[in-house]
mmCIF file of C-alpha atoms and ligand atoms in Angstrom:
data_model
loop_
_atom_site.group_PDB
_atom_site.id
_atom_site.type_symbol
_atom_site.label_atom_id
_atom_site.label_comp_id
_atom_site.label_asym_id
_atom_site.label_seq_id
_atom_site.Cartn_x
_atom_site.Cartn_y
_atom_site.Cartn_z
ATOM 1 C CA MET A 11 18.433 -53.028 51.606
ATOM 2 C CA GLU A 12 21.241 -52.926 54.036
ATOM 3 C CA ASN A 13 23.402 -50.812 51.844
ATOM 4 C CA LEU A 14 20.632 -48.250 51.331
ATOM 5 C CA GLU A 15 22.301 -45.819 53.485
ATOM 6 C CA GLN A 16 25.567 -46.099 51.732
ATOM 7 C CA LEU A 17 23.857 -45.827 48.313
ATOM 8 C CA GLN A 18 22.178 -42.641 49.469
ATOM 9 C CA ARG A 19 25.204 -41.098 50.800
ATOM 10 C CA GLN A 20 27.119 -41.890 47.689
ATOM 11 C CA ALA A 21 24.398 -40.542 45.412
ATOM 12 C CA LEU A 22 24.190 -37.347 47.521
ATOM 13 C CA GLU A 23 27.963 -36.987 47.214
ATOM 14 C CA ARG A 24 27.933 -37.395 43.429
ATOM 15 C CA VAL A 25 25.159 -34.682 43.207
ATOM 16 C CA GLU A 26 27.119 -32.306 45.405
ATOM 17 C CA ALA A 27 30.255 -32.976 43.300
ATOM 18 C CA ALA A 28 28.718 -32.291 39.988
ATOM 19 C CA GLU A 29 30.481 -29.359 38.321
ATOM 20 C CA ASN A 30 27.834 -28.907 35.541
ATOM 21 C CA VAL A 31 24.331 -29.772 34.420
ATOM 22 C CA GLU A 32 25.611 -32.756 32.372
ATOM 23 C CA ALA A 33 27.369 -34.348 35.390
ATOM 24 C CA LEU A 34 24.348 -33.708 37.561
ATOM 25 C CA GLU A 35 22.121 -35.498 34.959
ATOM 26 C CA ALA A 36 24.547 -38.482 35.009
ATOM 27 C CA ALA A 37 24.360 -38.605 38.860
ATOM 28 C CA ARG A 38 20.530 -38.486 38.651
ATOM 29 C CA VAL A 39 20.333 -41.282 36.126
ATOM 30 C CA ARG A 40 22.790 -43.551 38.204
ATOM 31 C CA ALA A 41 20.555 -43.217 41.278
ATOM 32 C CA LEU A 42 16.954 -42.623 40.011
ATOM 33 C CA GLY A 43 16.990 -43.507 36.344
ATOM 34 C CA LYS A 44 15.123 -46.504 35.037
ATOM 35 C CA LYS A 45 18.063 -48.691 35.823
ATOM 36 C CA GLY A 46 19.277 -46.582 38.705
ATOM 37 C CA GLU A 47 20.479 -47.994 42.078
ATOM 38 C CA ILE A 48 17.524 -46.801 44.068
ATOM 39 C CA THR A 49 15.119 -47.949 41.241
ATOM 40 C CA GLN A 50 16.632 -51.381 41.308
ATOM 41 C CA LEU A 51 16.101 -51.694 44.977
ATOM 42 C CA MET A 52 12.415 -50.700 44.561
ATOM 43 C CA LYS A 53 12.060 -53.727 42.250
ATOM 44 C CA THR A 54 13.216 -56.059 45.109
ATOM 45 C CA LEU A 55 10.287 -55.114 47.390
ATOM 46 C CA GLY A 56 8.000 -57.684 45.827
ATOM 47 C CA GLY A 57 9.944 -60.380 47.232
ATOM 48 C CA LEU A 58 9.689 -59.239 50.919
ATOM 49 C CA SER A 59 6.969 -60.004 53.485
ATOM 50 C CA PRO A 60 4.289 -57.425 53.969
ATOM 51 C CA ASP A 61 5.735 -55.846 57.049
ATOM 52 C CA GLU A 62 9.219 -55.729 55.761
ATOM 53 C CA ARG A 63 7.960 -54.338 52.485
ATOM 54 C CA ARG A 64 6.331 -51.404 54.187
ATOM 55 C CA ALA A 65 9.411 -50.441 56.163
ATOM 56 C CA ALA A 66 11.692 -50.845 53.329
ATOM 57 C CA GLY A 67 9.374 -49.005 50.960
ATOM 58 C CA GLN A 68 9.213 -46.129 53.244
ATOM 59 C CA ALA A 69 12.982 -46.078 53.581
ATOM 60 C CA LEU A 70 13.424 -46.153 49.834
ATOM 61 C CA ASN A 71 10.968 -43.363 49.210
ATOM 62 C CA ARG A 72 12.634 -41.240 51.807
ATOM 63 C CA ALA A 73 15.988 -41.812 50.158
ATOM 64 C CA LYS A 74 14.486 -41.071 46.725
ATOM 65 C CA ASP A 75 12.946 -37.870 47.864
ATOM 66 C CA LYS A 76 16.079 -36.718 49.533
ATOM 67 C CA ILE A 77 18.300 -37.342 46.385
ATOM 68 C CA ALA A 78 15.609 -35.638 44.178
ATOM 69 C CA VAL A 79 15.587 -32.614 46.403
ATOM 70 C CA ALA A 80 19.290 -32.460 46.386
ATOM 71 C CA ILE A 81 19.417 -32.687 42.542
ATOM 72 C CA GLU A 82 16.886 -29.846 42.190
ATOM 73 C CA ALA A 83 18.887 -27.645 44.549
ATOM 74 C CA ARG A 84 22.157 -28.434 42.697
ATOM 75 C CA ARG A 85 20.500 -27.813 39.383
ATOM 76 C CA GLU A 86 19.320 -24.288 40.404
ATOM 77 C CA LEU A 87 22.781 -23.522 41.646
ATOM 78 C CA LEU A 88 24.414 -24.707 38.485
ATOM 79 C CA GLU A 89 22.040 -22.833 36.227
ATOM 80 C CA ALA A 90 22.452 -19.604 38.161
ATOM 81 C CA ALA A 91 26.180 -20.009 37.969
ATOM 82 C CA ALA A 92 26.003 -20.628 34.224
ATOM 83 C CA LEU A 93 23.863 -17.569 33.747
ATOM 84 C CA GLU A 94 26.338 -15.512 35.879
ATOM 85 C CA ALA A 95 29.200 -16.772 33.705
ATOM 86 C CA ARG A 96 27.345 -15.827 30.487
ATOM 87 C CA LEU A 97 26.493 -12.245 31.737
ATOM 88 C CA ALA A 98 30.118 -11.761 32.693
ATOM 89 C CA THR A 99 31.482 -12.822 29.291
ATOM 90 C CA GLU A 100 28.769 -11.640 26.813
ATOM 91 C CA SER A 101 28.211 -8.151 25.876
ATOM 92 C CA ILE A 102 25.578 -6.504 23.653
ATOM 93 C CA ASP A 103 26.992 -4.541 20.657
ATOM 94 C CA VAL A 104 24.620 -1.568 20.709
ATOM 95 C CA THR A 105 26.246 -0.243 17.399
ATOM 96 C CA LEU A 106 24.858 -3.160 15.255
ATOM 97 C CA PRO A 107 22.128 -2.100 12.783
ATOM 98 C CA ALA A 108 18.748 -2.982 13.715
ATOM 99 C CA ARG A 109 17.048 -5.901 11.948
ATOM 100 C CA PRO A 110 14.661 -4.579 9.423
ATOM 101 C CA GLY A 111 11.071 -4.961 10.458
ATOM 102 C CA ILE A 112 8.189 -5.732 8.011
ATOM 103 C CA VAL A 113 7.658 -2.650 5.872
ATOM 104 C CA GLY A 114 4.605 -1.980 3.813
ATOM 105 C CA ARG A 115 4.657 -0.589 0.238
ATOM 106 C CA ILE A 116 3.050 2.524 -1.198
ATOM 107 C CA HIS A 117 0.374 1.549 -3.783
ATOM 108 C CA PRO A 118 1.374 2.756 -7.384
ATOM 109 C CA ILE A 119 -1.890 4.881 -7.537
ATOM 110 C CA SER A 120 -0.952 6.633 -4.243
ATOM 111 C CA GLN A 121 2.558 7.216 -5.473
ATOM 112 C CA THR A 122 1.358 8.828 -8.733
ATOM 113 C CA LEU A 123 -1.115 10.965 -6.640
ATOM 114 C CA GLU A 124 1.774 12.219 -4.593
ATOM 115 C CA GLU A 125 3.813 12.971 -7.681
ATOM 116 C CA LEU A 126 0.863 14.768 -9.290
ATOM 117 C CA VAL A 127 0.405 16.849 -6.181
ATOM 118 C CA ALA A 128 4.140 17.638 -5.946
ATOM 119 C CA ILE A 129 4.491 18.711 -9.501
ATOM 120 C CA PHE A 130 1.353 20.840 -9.887
ATOM 121 C CA GLY A 131 1.848 22.115 -6.353
ATOM 122 C CA GLU A 132 5.160 23.449 -7.496
ATOM 123 C CA MET A 133 3.283 25.291 -10.445
ATOM 124 C CA GLY A 134 0.831 26.897 -7.955
ATOM 125 C CA PHE A 135 -2.100 24.605 -8.180
ATOM 126 C CA SER A 136 -4.000 23.519 -5.081
ATOM 127 C CA VAL A 137 -6.025 20.403 -4.629
ATOM 128 C CA ALA A 138 -9.890 20.278 -4.848
ATOM 129 C CA GLU A 139 -12.276 17.427 -4.283
ATOM 130 C CA GLY A 140 -15.975 16.653 -4.893
ATOM 131 C CA PRO A 141 -18.566 13.896 -4.312
ATOM 132 C CA HIS A 142 -18.498 10.520 -6.008
ATOM 133 C CA ILE A 143 -22.316 10.521 -6.252
ATOM 134 C CA GLU A 144 -23.243 13.227 -8.576
ATOM 135 C CA ASP A 145 -26.339 14.674 -10.060
ATOM 136 C CA ASP A 146 -26.997 14.917 -13.904
ATOM 137 C CA PHE A 147 -26.408 18.688 -13.916
ATOM 138 C CA HIS A 148 -22.811 18.673 -12.464
ATOM 139 C CA ASN A 149 -21.726 15.485 -14.195
ATOM 140 C CA PHE A 150 -23.242 16.361 -17.675
ATOM 141 C CA THR A 151 -25.575 19.323 -18.246
ATOM 142 C CA ALA A 152 -23.270 22.099 -16.847
ATOM 143 C CA LEU A 153 -20.433 20.719 -18.760
ATOM 144 C CA ASN A 154 -22.398 21.411 -21.983
ATOM 145 C CA ILE A 155 -23.481 17.743 -22.388
ATOM 146 C CA PRO A 156 -27.211 18.148 -22.872
ATOM 147 C CA PRO A 157 -29.630 15.248 -22.233
ATOM 148 C CA ASP A 158 -29.488 13.656 -25.740
ATOM 149 C CA HIS A 159 -25.822 14.261 -26.399
ATOM 150 C CA PRO A 160 -23.927 11.245 -27.683
ATOM 151 C CA ALA A 161 -21.103 11.789 -25.077
ATOM 152 C CA ARG A 162 -23.520 10.583 -22.493
ATOM 153 C CA GLN A 163 -23.675 7.186 -24.084
ATOM 154 C CA GLU A 164 -19.865 7.004 -24.358
ATOM 155 C CA HIS A 165 -19.615 7.357 -20.599
ATOM 156 C CA ASP A 166 -21.188 4.002 -19.691
ATOM 157 C CA THR A 167 -22.735 5.658 -16.676
ATOM 158 C CA PHE A 168 -23.741 3.970 -13.492
ATOM 159 C CA TYR A 169 -27.133 5.595 -12.630
ATOM 160 C CA MET A 170 -28.641 5.534 -9.148
ATOM 161 C CA PRO A 171 -32.172 6.450 -7.936
ATOM 162 C CA GLY A 172 -32.362 10.059 -6.725
ATOM 163 C CA ASP A 173 -34.750 11.808 -4.279
ATOM 164 C CA GLY A 174 -37.571 12.500 -6.721
ATOM 165 C CA GLU A 175 -38.803 11.148 -10.126
ATOM 166 C CA ASP A 176 -36.590 13.047 -12.462
ATOM 167 C CA ASP A 177 -33.356 13.524 -10.450
ATOM 168 C CA ARG A 178 -31.576 10.275 -10.687
ATOM 169 C CA LYS A 179 -28.011 10.344 -9.430
ATOM 170 C CA VAL A 180 -24.891 9.123 -11.215
ATOM 171 C CA LEU A 181 -21.646 7.787 -9.953
ATOM 172 C CA ARG A 182 -19.470 10.477 -11.548
ATOM 173 C CA THR A 183 -18.041 9.343 -14.769
ATOM 174 C CA HIS A 184 -15.151 11.822 -14.594
ATOM 175 C CA THR A 185 -13.614 14.470 -12.261
ATOM 176 C CA SER A 186 -14.989 17.230 -14.491
ATOM 177 C CA PRO A 187 -17.988 17.949 -12.260
ATOM 178 C CA VAL A 188 -15.573 19.283 -9.618
ATOM 179 C CA GLN A 189 -14.752 22.045 -12.188
ATOM 180 C CA ILE A 190 -18.415 22.995 -12.030
ATOM 181 C CA ARG A 191 -18.591 22.852 -8.241
ATOM 182 C CA THR A 192 -15.456 24.995 -7.875
ATOM 183 C CA MET A 193 -16.613 27.643 -10.464
ATOM 184 C CA GLN A 194 -19.946 27.887 -8.823
ATOM 185 C CA THR A 195 -18.447 28.675 -5.387
ATOM 186 C CA THR A 196 -15.190 30.291 -6.094
ATOM 187 C CA GLU A 197 -14.268 33.771 -7.504
ATOM 188 C CA PRO A 198 -11.599 33.536 -10.190
ATOM 189 C CA PRO A 199 -8.566 33.354 -10.229
ATOM 190 C CA ILE A 200 -8.928 29.554 -9.929
ATOM 191 C CA ARG A 201 -6.008 27.167 -10.201
ATOM 192 C CA ILE A 202 -6.783 23.689 -9.065
ATOM 193 C CA ILE A 203 -6.211 19.993 -9.770
ATOM 194 C CA VAL A 204 -8.776 17.525 -8.786
ATOM 195 C CA PRO A 205 -7.417 13.885 -8.301
ATOM 196 C CA GLY A 206 -10.172 11.359 -7.493
ATOM 197 C CA ARG A 207 -12.227 8.259 -8.276
ATOM 198 C CA THR A 208 -14.378 7.903 -11.234
ATOM 199 C CA PHE A 209 -16.856 5.235 -12.383
ATOM 200 C CA ARG A 210 -17.847 3.744 -15.710
ATOM 201 C CA ALA A 211 -19.342 0.286 -16.560
ATOM 202 C CA ASP A 212 -16.289 -1.004 -18.442
ATOM 203 C CA HIS A 213 -13.922 -3.925 -17.462
ATOM 204 C CA ASP A 214 -10.882 -5.299 -19.375
ATOM 205 C CA ALA A 215 -7.006 -5.085 -19.061
ATOM 206 C CA THR A 216 -7.022 -1.331 -19.487
ATOM 207 C CA HIS A 217 -10.421 -0.394 -18.018
ATOM 208 C CA SER A 218 -11.823 -0.914 -14.555
ATOM 209 C CA PRO A 219 -15.377 0.073 -13.483
ATOM 210 C CA MET A 220 -13.739 2.188 -10.778
ATOM 211 C CA PHE A 221 -10.706 4.220 -11.819
ATOM 212 C CA HIS A 222 -8.982 7.426 -11.072
ATOM 213 C CA GLN A 223 -8.616 10.734 -12.955
ATOM 214 C CA VAL A 224 -7.030 13.997 -12.390
ATOM 215 C CA GLU A 225 -8.643 17.119 -13.643
ATOM 216 C CA GLY A 226 -7.061 20.505 -13.954
ATOM 217 C CA LEU A 227 -8.639 23.912 -14.168
ATOM 218 C CA VAL A 228 -7.227 27.412 -14.529
ATOM 219 C CA ILE A 229 -9.569 30.460 -14.794
ATOM 220 C CA ASP A 230 -8.600 34.100 -14.758
ATOM 221 C CA GLU A 231 -8.563 37.107 -16.991
ATOM 222 C CA ALA A 232 -5.469 36.458 -19.138
ATOM 223 C CA THR A 233 -4.880 32.749 -19.501
ATOM 224 C CA HIS A 234 -4.609 31.543 -23.083
ATOM 225 C CA MET A 235 -3.719 28.474 -25.025
ATOM 226 C CA GLY A 236 0.005 29.024 -24.756
ATOM 227 C CA HIS A 237 -0.299 28.697 -20.952
ATOM 228 C CA LEU A 238 -2.101 25.423 -21.382
ATOM 229 C CA LYS A 239 0.583 24.007 -23.662
ATOM 230 C CA GLY A 240 3.359 25.231 -21.389
ATOM 231 C CA THR A 241 1.841 23.835 -18.210
ATOM 232 C CA LEU A 242 1.121 20.405 -19.872
ATOM 233 C CA THR A 243 4.573 20.316 -21.371
ATOM 234 C CA ASP A 244 6.226 21.004 -18.101
ATOM 235 C CA PHE A 245 4.109 18.515 -16.369
ATOM 236 C CA CYS A 246 4.649 15.663 -18.752
ATOM 237 C CA ARG A 247 8.465 16.263 -18.770
ATOM 238 C CA ALA A 248 8.515 16.413 -14.960
ATOM 239 C CA TYR A 249 6.294 13.399 -14.347
ATOM 240 C CA PHE A 250 8.038 11.167 -17.008
ATOM 241 C CA GLY A 251 11.426 12.378 -16.045
ATOM 242 C CA VAL A 252 12.392 13.170 -19.655
ATOM 243 C CA ASP A 253 13.694 16.741 -20.050
ATOM 244 C CA ASP A 254 13.121 17.003 -23.827
ATOM 245 C CA LEU A 255 10.023 14.775 -24.033
ATOM 246 C CA PRO A 256 8.300 15.642 -27.415
ATOM 247 C CA LEU A 257 4.560 16.595 -27.002
ATOM 248 C CA ARG A 258 1.927 16.766 -29.722
ATOM 249 C CA PHE A 259 -1.295 18.703 -29.308
ATOM 250 C CA ARG A 260 -3.818 17.133 -31.641
ATOM 251 C CA PRO A 261 -7.183 18.932 -32.394
ATOM 252 C CA SER A 262 -10.005 17.085 -30.796
ATOM 253 C CA PHE A 263 -13.471 17.541 -29.371
ATOM 254 C CA PHE A 264 -14.960 17.741 -25.828
ATOM 255 C CA PRO A 265 -18.282 19.462 -25.147
ATOM 256 C CA PHE A 266 -16.841 21.464 -22.308
ATOM 257 C CA THR A 267 -13.725 22.933 -24.048
ATOM 258 C CA GLU A 268 -13.345 24.936 -27.252
ATOM 259 C CA PRO A 269 -10.841 24.586 -28.909
ATOM 260 C CA SER A 270 -10.173 21.030 -27.567
ATOM 261 C CA ALA A 271 -6.972 19.000 -27.936
ATOM 262 C CA GLU A 272 -5.569 15.619 -27.033
ATOM 263 C CA VAL A 273 -2.024 15.308 -26.073
ATOM 264 C CA ASP A 274 0.319 12.673 -27.251
ATOM 265 C CA ILE A 275 3.934 12.032 -25.965
ATOM 266 C CA GLY A 276 6.664 10.848 -28.014
ATOM 267 C CA CYS A 277 7.661 7.215 -27.633
ATOM 268 C CA SER A 278 9.169 4.179 -29.347
ATOM 269 C CA LYS A 279 7.310 0.833 -29.502
ATOM 270 C CA GLU A 280 10.110 -0.904 -31.398
ATOM 271 C CA GLY A 281 10.370 -4.704 -30.629
ATOM 272 C CA GLY A 282 7.112 -4.563 -28.682
ATOM 273 C CA GLN A 283 8.780 -2.464 -25.914
ATOM 274 C CA LEU A 284 7.567 0.857 -24.900
ATOM 275 C CA LYS A 285 10.127 3.625 -24.409
ATOM 276 C CA ILE A 286 8.833 6.983 -23.534
ATOM 277 C CA GLY A 287 10.657 9.950 -24.915
ATOM 278 C CA ALA A 288 12.498 8.076 -27.609
ATOM 279 C CA GLY A 289 11.645 7.293 -31.172
ATOM 280 C CA SER A 290 8.966 8.373 -33.636
ATOM 281 C CA ASP A 291 5.688 6.980 -32.306
ATOM 282 C CA TRP A 292 3.073 8.859 -30.364
ATOM 283 C CA LEU A 293 1.114 7.800 -27.184
ATOM 284 C CA GLU A 294 -2.142 9.607 -26.201
ATOM 285 C CA ILE A 295 -2.189 10.628 -22.581
ATOM 286 C CA LEU A 296 -4.657 13.271 -21.858
ATOM 287 C CA GLY A 297 -7.548 15.612 -23.012
ATOM 288 C CA CYS A 298 -7.592 19.304 -22.631
ATOM 289 C CA GLY A 299 -8.888 22.566 -24.036
ATOM 290 C CA MET A 300 -9.992 26.233 -23.435
ATOM 291 C CA VAL A 301 -13.043 26.143 -21.060
ATOM 292 C CA HIS A 302 -16.173 26.615 -23.202
ATOM 293 C CA PRO A 303 -17.830 29.949 -22.680
ATOM 294 C CA LYS A 304 -21.144 28.138 -22.120
ATOM 295 C CA VAL A 305 -19.614 26.187 -19.142
ATOM 296 C CA LEU A 306 -18.444 29.413 -17.569
ATOM 297 C CA GLU A 307 -21.862 31.023 -17.944
ATOM 298 C CA ASN A 308 -23.406 27.810 -16.534
ATOM 299 C CA CYS A 309 -21.483 28.402 -13.389
ATOM 300 C CA GLY A 310 -22.324 32.138 -13.206
ATOM 301 C CA ILE A 311 -18.988 33.309 -14.421
ATOM 302 C CA ASP A 312 -18.721 36.151 -16.859
ATOM 303 C CA SER A 313 -17.266 34.667 -20.088
ATOM 304 C CA THR A 314 -16.468 38.067 -21.476
ATOM 305 C CA LYS A 315 -14.243 38.726 -18.521
ATOM 306 C CA TYR A 316 -12.776 35.355 -17.631
ATOM 307 C CA GLN A 317 -11.334 32.436 -19.472
ATOM 308 C CA GLY A 318 -9.011 29.550 -18.884
ATOM 309 C CA TYR A 319 -8.108 26.065 -19.658
ATOM 310 C CA ALA A 320 -8.959 22.553 -18.438
ATOM 311 C CA PHE A 321 -7.406 19.152 -18.764
ATOM 312 C CA GLY A 322 -8.037 15.526 -17.637
ATOM 313 C CA MET A 323 -6.215 12.321 -17.611
ATOM 314 C CA GLY A 324 -6.540 8.805 -16.226
ATOM 315 C CA ILE A 325 -4.207 8.131 -13.236
ATOM 316 C CA GLU A 326 -3.991 4.420 -13.869
ATOM 317 C CA ARG A 327 -3.084 5.090 -17.437
ATOM 318 C CA ILE A 328 -0.161 7.358 -16.715
ATOM 319 C CA THR A 329 0.951 5.045 -13.803
ATOM 320 C CA MET A 330 0.955 1.993 -16.063
ATOM 321 C CA LEU A 331 2.971 3.908 -18.778
ATOM 322 C CA LYS A 332 5.547 5.241 -16.342
ATOM 323 C CA TYR A 333 6.210 2.049 -14.431
ATOM 324 C CA GLY A 334 5.571 -0.508 -17.068
ATOM 325 C CA ILE A 335 2.643 -2.112 -15.336
ATOM 326 C CA PRO A 336 0.769 -4.199 -17.959
ATOM 327 C CA ASP A 337 -2.663 -4.998 -16.613
ATOM 328 C CA LEU A 338 -5.003 -2.653 -14.778
ATOM 329 C CA ARG A 339 -7.069 -5.409 -13.095
ATOM 330 C CA PHE A 340 -4.411 -6.252 -10.500
ATOM 331 C CA PHE A 341 -4.462 -2.733 -9.078
ATOM 332 C CA TYR A 342 -7.300 -3.431 -6.780
ATOM 333 C CA ASP A 343 -6.740 -7.113 -5.873
ATOM 334 C CA SER A 344 -4.611 -6.333 -2.725
ATOM 335 C CA ASP A 345 -2.336 -9.065 -3.699
ATOM 336 C CA LEU A 346 0.687 -8.639 -1.460
ATOM 337 C CA ARG A 347 3.043 -10.161 -4.082
ATOM 338 C CA TRP A 348 1.814 -7.565 -6.668
ATOM 339 C CA LEU A 349 2.164 -4.739 -4.135
ATOM 340 C CA ARG A 350 5.622 -5.752 -3.157
ATOM 341 C CA HIS A 351 6.715 -5.892 -6.836
ATOM 342 C CA PHE A 352 4.917 -2.782 -8.055
ATOM 343 C CA GLY A 353 4.729 -0.743 -4.799
ATOM 344 C CA PHE A 354 7.066 1.910 -3.437
ATOM 345 C CA PRO A 355 9.143 2.117 -0.372
ATOM 346 C CA PRO A 356 7.231 4.372 2.085
ATOM 347 C CA LEU A 357 10.157 6.324 3.494
ATOM 348 C CA GLU A 358 11.808 7.334 0.354
ATOM 349 C CA VAL A 359 11.402 11.024 -0.533
ATOM 350 C CA PRO A 360 10.679 11.037 -4.249
ATOM 351 C CA SER A 361 12.689 13.498 -6.169
ATOM 352 C CA LEU A 362 9.938 14.536 -8.421
ATOM 353 C CA VAL A 363 10.170 18.008 -9.661
ATOM 354 C CA ARG A 364 12.930 17.458 -12.274
ATOM 355 C CA GLY A 365 13.440 19.650 -15.220
ATOM 356 C CA MET A 366 11.119 22.323 -14.006
HETATM 357 N N1 LIG B 6 -13.551 14.475 -18.750
HETATM 358 C C1 LIG B 6 -12.806 13.976 -19.837
HETATM 359 C C2 LIG B 6 -13.011 12.447 -19.790
HETATM 360 O O1 LIG B 6 -13.309 11.868 -18.826
HETATM 361 C C3 LIG B 6 -11.324 14.217 -19.723
HETATM 362 C C4 LIG B 6 -11.146 15.788 -19.939
HETATM 363 C C5 LIG B 6 -10.829 16.140 -21.299
HETATM 364 C C6 LIG B 6 -11.197 16.601 -19.049
HETATM 365 C C7 LIG B 6 -10.686 17.533 -21.579
HETATM 366 C C8 LIG B 6 -11.005 18.022 -19.270
HETATM 367 C C9 LIG B 6 -10.750 18.394 -20.595
HETATM 368 O O2 LIG B 6 -11.074 18.905 -18.322
HETATM 369 O O3 LIG B 6 -10.581 19.706 -20.851
HETATM 370 O O4 LIG B 6 -12.774 11.866 -20.711
#
């Protein structure tokens, strides 16, 4: 205990002499560590008489505190000096590119919607919308699909209770009712596309109970089938990005158009691989026709003065074909892995209107 003063003085000298944090830590261990000089002395207290023990204990504690305080002060000094040194030597290169943040992806359906609006917008179409919950009249009757028409069964309709006995509602089975709503409220000329959700009780790899269609409608005094063919040819070539994409208009039937056609695009299915625009196969992509005079009259439009064409197609279908997406069911799973794979970068301006 006699050399406590000396131990303390030497310990404090070592602390003051420490040039860096490591040296300081060595000084601390030598004095206050488990086997340090002061710690060792503490262990000898047990062999002293009670009076001696009290005096020696107090002296040791004072020495310990003094050294600890000196260590803390020295540590702060050394750390501040180290920081100063770093600040003096380091510099920030503000010209480095930023680290990329987490970026979301555009859903393929949204991407196709944007493309549709861009292409048809370029051709002078505007976008119209309508309700998802429809009545029988707009979804069927006004479109020349009377109550017992077989087309009603083919639509696998979701029915909903209406306000009264006989006016059940339907989840619209196609976007065509928006044709009716537009013609009821708009004086021709009319030139619209109607993208939106549609609903049918159907579910497999290429059908979903909720899916999307885009409808087109043109009504004026002079539009004929040549305009229909020209518009859809330009659209298909622009959308699929194939300037000489072959199209085939195949006679068909829809209650709301006369004559009606289905449109096929040329493709190759060789080796189980679909190539659009090449080869000798055909792929059906949409339905169309000249708007039936009865439909015009149902909407209060004079069919002796006005005429026009309409078309409709499935948005999932043309998306799957263009981007090679094999299964429809993953479209609505919100699986990030799927979205990262099939989605589109949000900040890329699509160059869409090709070949127009
Ligand atoms: N509404 C039809 C369907 O859902 C698609 C369609 C075909 C719409 C021909 C039209 C058209 O406007 O002219 O299957």
